[in-house]
């Protein structure tokens, strides 16, 4: 991820901001590389909505228990209209999600719902409800989600809200598949995205994350999706990495459907295994 052109572009933007004088001199954030609207398939749109919600659930676990290094399996299955299912966590402690196409407008875009619940990291996740849209061309998406995550102190449910706003861009130049994936190094058509999100608890803001990501379809290579969410406030080492890819089930990522699996990893200043050994 750090070696991709998108990171170079973002780093360049950061340098511009640092050198700017007045706020009015700061340009709007942009990838700054040749490309176009990505025109995501509905199958991809629905899959990414489920993945957004899964990471929001993880953000609530971080709020409740702190940012400790941990890893959760994740898999998602959608069909041509974007509806489908996703599962986060190790059975029987899993969060199960259902994605559905909510509506479509030829002049505006598509919107989806995500519902579900379960348990993760020993906490109960309930009454989960998300709704979000993409514009025509899939250049932008937004998502608002509400849910309850139990407190590890009181064992009572706390009310969470999360909101996301992101931009997508299909780069004109082919980009190499990152290290750690099948077919690493092969140049492919790549969609990048970037944006901000927040998570609140009981009506009060708790954290803000910056996300930059990339995804590529199957066609002579295995499909893959790589996200990196970095907590920018409160400060401190805390990232959420999504690493999923096709695994032989057809279609792994095309107009007919989306089937990828892998893991979502939280990296913090404390490893959950070593932490538990000290208790």
Short mmCIF file of C-alpha atoms in Angstrom, two decimals:
data_model
loop_
_atom_site.label_atom_id
_atom_site.label_comp_id
_atom_site.label_asym_id
_atom_site.label_seq_id
_atom_site.Cartn_x
_atom_site.Cartn_y
_atom_site.Cartn_z
CA UNK A 1 0.00 0.00 0.00
CA UNK A 2 2.72 2.50 0.97
CA UNK A 3 4.53 1.94 -2.30
CA UNK A 4 1.56 2.71 -4.52
CA UNK A 5 1.13 5.85 -6.56
CA UNK A 6 -1.86 6.91 -4.49
CA UNK A 7 0.29 7.24 -1.38
CA UNK A 8 2.81 9.30 -3.32
CA UNK A 9 0.02 11.62 -4.41
CA UNK A 10 -1.34 11.98 -0.90
CA UNK A 11 2.12 12.64 0.48
CA UNK A 12 2.55 15.35 -2.13
CA UNK A 13 -0.74 16.90 -1.04
CA UNK A 14 0.34 16.81 2.61
CA UNK A 15 3.52 18.67 1.67
CA UNK A 16 1.47 21.30 -0.12
CA UNK A 17 -0.68 21.81 2.97
CA UNK A 18 2.37 22.15 5.20
CA UNK A 19 3.86 24.79 2.91
CA UNK A 20 0.65 26.77 2.52
CA UNK A 21 0.08 30.02 4.34
CA UNK A 22 -3.56 30.94 4.86
CA UNK A 23 -6.37 28.34 4.92
CA UNK A 24 -7.66 29.70 1.62
CA UNK A 25 -4.37 28.70 0.01
CA UNK A 26 -4.86 25.02 0.82
CA UNK A 27 -6.15 23.10 -2.23
CA UNK A 28 -8.94 20.54 -1.87
CA UNK A 29 -7.74 16.95 -1.32
CA UNK A 30 -7.36 15.02 -4.55
CA UNK A 31 -5.57 11.96 -5.84
CA UNK A 32 -3.96 14.26 -8.38
CA UNK A 33 -3.32 11.49 -10.89
CA UNK A 34 -4.90 10.87 -14.32
CA UNK A 35 -8.05 8.78 -14.11
CA UNK A 36 -11.84 8.76 -14.19
CA UNK A 37 -14.93 7.79 -12.20
CA UNK A 38 -14.55 4.07 -11.40
CA UNK A 39 -18.05 2.86 -12.40
CA UNK A 40 -18.19 0.18 -9.72
CA UNK A 41 -20.45 -2.80 -10.31
CA UNK A 42 -23.43 -3.04 -7.92
CA UNK A 43 -21.84 -6.27 -6.65
CA UNK A 44 -18.77 -4.25 -5.62
CA UNK A 45 -20.85 -1.45 -4.14
CA UNK A 46 -22.76 -3.84 -1.88
CA UNK A 47 -19.61 -5.71 -0.87
CA UNK A 48 -17.83 -2.48 0.09
CA UNK A 49 -20.83 -1.33 2.14
CA UNK A 50 -20.63 -4.53 4.19
CA UNK A 51 -16.92 -4.05 4.64
CA UNK A 52 -17.41 -0.47 5.80
CA UNK A 53 -19.90 -1.62 8.43
CA UNK A 54 -17.61 -4.45 9.56
CA UNK A 55 -14.80 -1.97 10.18
CA UNK A 56 -17.20 0.38 11.97
CA UNK A 57 -18.06 -2.46 14.35
CA UNK A 58 -14.34 -2.95 14.97
CA UNK A 59 -14.00 0.77 15.66
CA UNK A 60 -16.62 0.45 18.41
CA UNK A 61 -14.64 -2.45 19.92
CA UNK A 62 -11.56 -0.19 19.90
CA UNK A 63 -13.55 2.51 21.70
CA UNK A 64 -14.72 0.00 24.31
CA UNK A 65 -11.50 -1.95 24.89
CA UNK A 66 -8.67 0.15 23.47
CA UNK A 67 -6.59 -0.30 20.34
CA UNK A 68 -4.85 -3.63 20.85
CA UNK A 69 -3.36 -5.69 18.06
CA UNK A 70 -5.83 -8.33 16.92
CA UNK A 71 -6.99 -10.10 13.77
CA UNK A 72 -10.43 -11.24 12.59
CA UNK A 73 -11.41 -13.37 9.59
CA UNK A 74 -13.80 -11.71 7.16
CA UNK A 75 -15.66 -12.88 4.07
CA UNK A 76 -18.29 -11.31 1.82
CA UNK A 77 -20.63 -12.66 -0.86
CA UNK A 78 -22.80 -10.47 -3.10
CA UNK A 79 -24.75 -11.03 -6.31
CA UNK A 80 -25.29 -8.81 -9.36
CA UNK A 81 -27.61 -6.30 -7.65
CA UNK A 82 -25.25 -5.83 -4.68
CA UNK A 83 -27.28 -7.77 -2.14
CA UNK A 84 -25.60 -10.49 -0.11
CA UNK A 85 -24.02 -11.45 3.20
CA UNK A 86 -20.80 -10.98 5.13
CA UNK A 87 -19.28 -12.55 8.24
CA UNK A 88 -16.73 -11.05 10.63
CA UNK A 89 -14.94 -12.97 13.38
CA UNK A 90 -14.20 -16.50 14.55
CA UNK A 91 -17.18 -18.83 14.95
CA UNK A 92 -19.18 -18.93 17.12
CA UNK A 93 -18.27 -15.33 18.04
CA UNK A 94 -19.17 -13.64 14.75
CA UNK A 95 -20.99 -10.60 13.43
CA UNK A 96 -23.29 -11.53 10.56
CA UNK A 97 -24.29 -8.84 8.07
CA UNK A 98 -26.99 -8.69 5.40
CA UNK A 99 -26.69 -6.27 2.49
CA UNK A 100 -29.66 -5.26 0.32
CA UNK A 101 -30.19 -2.87 -2.57
CA UNK A 102 -32.52 -0.22 -1.20
CA UNK A 103 -33.22 1.78 -4.33
CA UNK A 104 -31.96 3.10 -7.65
CA UNK A 105 -32.33 6.39 -9.49
CA UNK A 106 -31.00 6.74 -13.03
CA UNK A 107 -29.99 10.35 -12.37
CA UNK A 108 -28.65 10.00 -8.83
CA UNK A 109 -27.25 6.54 -8.05
CA UNK A 110 -27.93 3.54 -5.81
CA UNK A 111 -28.41 3.14 -2.08
CA UNK A 112 -28.02 0.09 0.11
CA UNK A 113 -28.91 -1.11 3.58
CA UNK A 114 -26.76 -3.20 5.91
CA UNK A 115 -28.27 -4.94 8.93
CA UNK A 116 -27.15 -7.60 11.38
CA UNK A 117 -25.55 -8.35 14.70
CA UNK A 118 -23.71 -10.95 16.74
CA UNK A 119 -20.63 -10.77 18.94
CA UNK A 120 -16.99 -9.80 18.55
CA UNK A 121 -14.08 -9.77 21.00
CA UNK A 122 -16.43 -10.85 23.77
CA UNK A 123 -18.82 -7.94 23.18
CA UNK A 124 -22.39 -8.19 21.91
CA UNK A 125 -23.23 -6.27 18.74
CA UNK A 126 -26.96 -5.64 18.24
CA UNK A 127 -29.58 -3.55 16.40
CA UNK A 128 -27.12 -2.81 13.64
CA UNK A 129 -28.58 -0.70 10.83
CA UNK A 130 -26.69 1.09 8.08
CA UNK A 131 -27.79 3.02 5.03
CA UNK A 132 -25.57 4.56 2.37
CA UNK A 133 -25.46 5.61 -1.27
CA UNK A 134 -23.18 5.91 -4.29
CA UNK A 135 -23.57 8.56 -6.94
CA UNK A 136 -23.76 7.74 -10.65
CA UNK A 137 -20.30 6.57 -11.69
CA UNK A 138 -19.42 5.60 -8.10
CA UNK A 139 -17.14 8.58 -7.67
CA UNK A 140 -18.52 9.23 -4.17
CA UNK A 141 -20.16 7.23 -1.39
CA UNK A 142 -21.58 7.97 2.03
CA UNK A 143 -22.76 5.72 4.83
CA UNK A 144 -24.47 6.23 8.20
CA UNK A 145 -24.69 3.35 10.65
CA UNK A 146 -26.15 2.90 14.12
CA UNK A 147 -25.71 -0.05 16.47
CA UNK A 148 -25.18 -1.14 20.07
CA UNK A 149 -21.96 -2.59 21.48
CA UNK A 150 -21.90 -3.79 25.08
CA UNK A 151 -19.57 -2.23 27.61
CA UNK A 152 -16.91 -4.58 29.04
CA UNK A 153 -17.28 -2.72 32.35
CA UNK A 154 -21.06 -2.53 32.86
CA UNK A 155 -22.08 -5.25 30.39
CA UNK A 156 -24.81 -2.87 29.23
CA UNK A 157 -25.28 -1.84 25.58
CA UNK A 158 -23.81 1.49 24.49
CA UNK A 159 -25.27 3.31 21.49
CA UNK A 160 -22.89 3.94 18.58
CA UNK A 161 -23.16 6.04 15.43
CA UNK A 162 -20.73 6.05 12.52
CA UNK A 163 -20.55 8.13 9.37
CA UNK A 164 -18.35 7.83 6.30
CA UNK A 165 -17.68 10.02 3.25
CA UNK A 166 -15.26 8.79 0.58
CA UNK A 167 -14.13 9.39 -2.99
CA UNK A 168 -13.25 6.75 -5.61
CA UNK A 169 -11.02 7.08 -8.66
CA UNK A 170 -9.93 4.60 -11.34
CA UNK A 171 -6.34 5.40 -12.22
CA UNK A 172 -5.43 5.64 -15.91
CA UNK A 173 -2.06 3.94 -15.41
CA UNK A 174 -1.99 0.29 -14.40
CA UNK A 175 -0.69 -0.27 -10.88
CA UNK A 176 1.20 -3.34 -9.56
CA UNK A 177 -0.70 -5.70 -7.26
CA UNK A 178 0.79 -5.17 -3.78
CA UNK A 179 3.05 -7.61 -1.99
CA UNK A 180 1.15 -10.18 0.06
CA UNK A 181 -1.45 -10.92 -2.64
CA UNK A 182 -1.58 -13.50 -5.41
CA UNK A 183 -0.01 -12.20 -8.64
CA UNK A 184 1.90 -9.52 -6.71
CA UNK A 185 3.71 -7.10 -9.00
CA UNK A 186 1.46 -7.59 -12.03
CA UNK A 187 0.14 -4.21 -13.29
CA UNK A 188 -3.68 -4.06 -13.23
CA UNK A 189 -6.50 -1.54 -13.56
CA UNK A 190 -6.85 -0.16 -10.05
CA UNK A 191 -9.51 1.77 -8.17
CA UNK A 192 -8.30 3.87 -5.25
CA UNK A 193 -10.43 5.56 -2.61
CA UNK A 194 -9.81 7.94 0.23
CA UNK A 195 -11.86 9.77 2.82
CA UNK A 196 -12.75 10.41 6.44
CA UNK A 197 -15.05 8.80 8.95
CA UNK A 198 -16.04 9.17 12.57
CA UNK A 199 -17.47 7.01 15.31
CA UNK A 200 -19.46 8.34 18.27
CA UNK A 201 -20.73 6.73 21.48
CA UNK A 202 -23.77 7.88 23.41
CA UNK A 203 -23.99 11.00 21.27
CA UNK A 204 -20.36 12.07 21.73
CA UNK A 205 -17.56 11.85 19.18
CA UNK A 206 -14.90 9.25 20.05
CA UNK A 207 -12.59 8.85 17.07
CA UNK A 208 -11.78 10.03 13.57
CA UNK A 209 -10.17 7.81 10.93
CA UNK A 210 -8.53 8.51 7.58
CA UNK A 211 -8.82 5.76 4.96
CA UNK A 212 -6.93 5.08 1.74
CA UNK A 213 -7.52 1.91 -0.22
CA UNK A 214 -7.19 0.08 -3.49
CA UNK A 215 -9.06 -2.73 -5.25
CA UNK A 216 -8.72 -4.67 -8.51
CA UNK A 217 -10.97 -7.13 -10.37
CA UNK A 218 -10.39 -10.70 -11.52
CA UNK A 219 -9.46 -11.11 -15.20
CA UNK A 220 -6.25 -13.04 -15.71
CA UNK A 221 -5.32 -12.27 -12.08
CA UNK A 222 -6.91 -12.96 -8.71
CA UNK A 223 -9.04 -10.11 -7.42
CA UNK A 224 -8.14 -8.28 -4.24
CA UNK A 225 -9.12 -5.48 -1.88
CA UNK A 226 -6.68 -3.67 0.41
CA UNK A 227 -7.77 -0.95 2.85
CA UNK A 228 -5.85 0.95 5.47
CA UNK A 229 -7.68 3.03 8.08
CA UNK A 230 -5.52 5.19 10.33
CA UNK A 231 -6.87 6.83 13.46
CA UNK A 232 -5.97 10.51 13.35
CA UNK A 233 -7.78 11.54 16.55
CA UNK A 234 -7.28 10.74 19.32
CA UNK A 235 -3.59 10.43 18.51
CA UNK A 236 -1.68 7.22 19.06
CA UNK A 237 -0.74 4.18 17.03
CA UNK A 238 -3.96 2.59 15.75
CA UNK A 239 -4.69 1.22 12.29
CA UNK A 240 -7.26 -1.11 10.75
CA UNK A 241 -6.07 -3.08 7.72
CA UNK A 242 -8.39 -5.00 5.39
CA UNK A 243 -6.76 -7.78 3.35
CA UNK A 244 -9.22 -9.86 1.31
CA UNK A 245 -9.01 -11.60 -2.07
CA UNK A 246 -10.71 -14.14 -4.32
CA UNK A 247 -10.35 -17.75 -3.26
CA UNK A 248 -11.63 -19.86 -6.16
CA UNK A 249 -15.36 -19.26 -5.88
CA UNK A 250 -16.84 -17.74 -9.05
CA UNK A 251 -17.18 -14.84 -9.48
CA UNK A 252 -14.50 -13.38 -7.26
CA UNK A 253 -15.14 -9.82 -8.50
CA UNK A 254 -17.07 -9.04 -11.67
CA UNK A 255 -20.49 -7.83 -12.81
CA UNK A 256 -22.14 -11.11 -11.72
CA UNK A 257 -21.00 -11.03 -8.11
CA UNK A 258 -18.30 -10.51 -5.52
CA UNK A 259 -16.80 -13.29 -3.38
CA UNK A 260 -13.66 -12.49 -1.40
CA UNK A 261 -12.32 -13.44 2.00
CA UNK A 262 -9.30 -12.84 4.20
CA UNK A 263 -8.85 -10.84 7.37
CA UNK A 264 -9.22 -7.48 9.06
CA UNK A 265 -6.29 -6.64 11.31
CA UNK A 266 -6.07 -4.05 14.06
CA UNK A 267 -2.59 -2.80 14.91
CA UNK A 268 -2.08 -0.87 18.12
CA UNK A 269 0.58 -0.25 20.71
CA UNK A 270 -0.39 -3.43 22.61
CA UNK A 271 -0.64 -6.97 21.32
CA UNK A 272 -3.83 -8.64 22.53
CA UNK A 273 -2.04 -11.97 23.12
CA UNK A 274 0.78 -10.57 25.26
CA UNK A 275 -1.67 -8.30 27.06
CA UNK A 276 -3.86 -11.23 28.12
CA UNK A 277 -0.84 -13.21 29.29
CA UNK A 278 -0.04 -10.43 31.78
CA UNK A 279 -3.49 -10.47 33.40
#
